Amino acid sequence: SAGIDLALSILKDLKGPLFTHKVARGLVVYHRRSGKHNQQSIYLDYRNHINPKVHEVQDYLIDNLSQENDMDTLAKLVSMSLRNLSRVFKEKTGSTILEYLTLLRIEYANTMLNNPEYTIEYIASQCGFKTSRQLQRILKK
């Protein structure tokens, strides 16, 4: 791991951050999933950009899925106006913040559904859905 970090640091100095990001993404070995799951993950699919403020928002959303994620709070987190954050996020990821958050919640819910000890109500609360009915409706889509 330290060797890869060193190599990427040298690449960044020589070739720049965009090239380094592409190399780093190519080095990722994906976890093998069952046939009913995508091989790639929402956690990686929307991160093929190098905007640190958008990454910070993405990290915050991942760490706070069960919370009510207020857009004004997200904008303040990265010292941007709400309008500018929304524009930059969509430009860099191809989706709105709300679309991205919903996809994160669905991904996490699908992972939790593999554990028979969790009730649908518990999963919904941990993933940030207001009710289990809302989660069930979204999963049917």
Coordinates of C-alpha atoms in Angstrom, one line a residue, residues 6-120:
L6 CA 4.7 6.6 -3.3
A7 CA 4.3 5.6 -7.0
L8 CA 1.1 7.7 -7.3
S9 CA 2.8 10.6 -5.6
I10 CA 5.7 10.5 -8.1
L11 CA 3.2 10.2 -11.0
K12 CA 1.3 13.2 -9.7
D13 CA 4.5 15.3 -9.7
L14 CA 5.5 14.1 -13.2
K15 CA 2.2 13.8 -15.0
G16 CA -0.4 15.8 -13.0
P17 CA -3.5 14.8 -10.9
L18 CA -5.8 13.8 -13.8
F19 CA -3.4 11.2 -15.2
T20 CA -2.6 10.0 -11.6
H21 CA -6.3 9.6 -10.9
K22 CA -6.8 7.5 -14.1
V23 CA -3.9 5.2 -13.1
A24 CA -5.2 4.9 -9.5
R25 CA -8.6 3.9 -10.8
G26 CA -7.1 1.3 -13.1
L27 CA -5.3 -0.2 -10.1
V28 CA -8.5 -0.8 -8.2
V29 CA -9.4 -4.5 -7.9
Y30 CA -13.1 -4.9 -7.6
H31 CA -14.7 -7.1 -5.0
R32 CA -16.4 -10.0 -6.8
R33 CA -20.2 -9.9 -6.3
S34 CA -23.0 -12.3 -6.9
G35 CA -24.7 -12.3 -10.3
K36 CA -27.6 -10.1 -9.2
H37 CA -25.3 -7.2 -8.1
N38 CA -23.3 -4.9 -10.3
Q39 CA -19.6 -5.6 -10.4
Q40 CA -18.9 -1.9 -9.8
S41 CA -20.1 0.1 -6.8
I42 CA -21.8 3.4 -6.4
Y43 CA -18.9 4.2 -4.1
L44 CA -16.6 4.2 -7.1
D45 CA -18.8 4.9 -10.1
Y46 CA -19.4 8.6 -9.4
R47 CA -15.9 9.4 -8.2
N48 CA -14.0 9.4 -11.5
H49 CA -13.3 13.2 -11.1
I50 CA -10.7 15.1 -9.2
N51 CA -12.7 17.8 -7.6
P52 CA -11.8 17.7 -3.8
K53 CA -15.0 19.6 -2.8
V54 CA -17.3 17.2 -4.5
H55 CA -15.3 14.3 -3.0
E56 CA -15.7 15.9 0.4
V57 CA -19.5 16.1 -0.1
Q58 CA -19.5 12.5 -1.4
D59 CA -17.6 11.3 1.7
Y60 CA -19.9 13.2 4.0
L61 CA -23.0 11.7 2.4
I62 CA -21.5 8.2 2.7
D63 CA -20.7 8.7 6.4
N64 CA -24.1 10.2 7.2
L65 CA -26.6 8.1 5.2
S66 CA -29.0 7.8 8.1
Q67 CA -29.1 11.6 8.7
E68 CA -31.3 14.2 7.1
N69 CA -28.8 15.7 4.7
D70 CA -29.7 19.3 4.3
M71 CA -28.3 20.9 1.2
D72 CA -27.4 24.1 2.9
T73 CA -25.2 22.2 5.4
L74 CA -23.5 20.5 2.5
A75 CA -22.8 23.8 0.8
K76 CA -21.4 25.2 4.0
L77 CA -19.3 22.1 4.5
V78 CA -17.3 22.9 1.3
S79 CA -17.6 26.7 1.5
M80 CA -19.7 27.0 -1.7
S81 CA -23.1 28.5 -2.5
L82 CA -25.9 25.9 -2.8
R83 CA -26.4 26.9 -6.4
N84 CA -22.7 26.5 -7.3
L85 CA -22.3 23.2 -5.4
S86 CA -25.4 21.8 -7.2
R87 CA -23.9 22.9 -10.5
V88 CA -20.4 21.6 -9.9
F89 CA -21.7 18.3 -8.4
K90 CA -23.9 17.6 -11.4
E91 CA -21.0 18.6 -13.8
K92 CA -18.5 16.3 -12.1
T93 CA -20.7 13.3 -11.3
G94 CA -23.4 13.4 -13.9
S95 CA -26.1 13.3 -11.2
T96 CA -27.7 15.6 -8.8
I97 CA -26.8 15.4 -5.1
L98 CA -30.3 14.0 -4.3
E99 CA -29.9 11.3 -7.0
Y100 CA -26.5 10.4 -5.8
L101 CA -27.7 10.2 -2.2
T102 CA -30.7 8.0 -3.2
L103 CA -28.3 5.6 -5.0
L104 CA -26.0 5.4 -2.0
R105 CA -29.0 4.6 0.2
I106 CA -30.3 1.9 -2.2
E107 CA -26.8 0.3 -2.4
Y108 CA -26.5 0.2 1.4
A109 CA -30.0 -1.1 1.8
N110 CA -29.3 -3.9 -0.7
T111 CA -26.2 -4.8 1.3
M112 CA -28.1 -4.8 4.6
L113 CA -30.9 -6.9 3.1
N114 CA -28.5 -9.9 2.9
N115 CA -28.5 -10.1 6.7
P116 CA -31.6 -12.0 7.8
E117 CA -31.3 -10.5 11.3
Y118 CA -32.2 -7.0 10.1
T119 CA -35.8 -6.0 9.8
I120 CA -36.9 -3.8 6.9

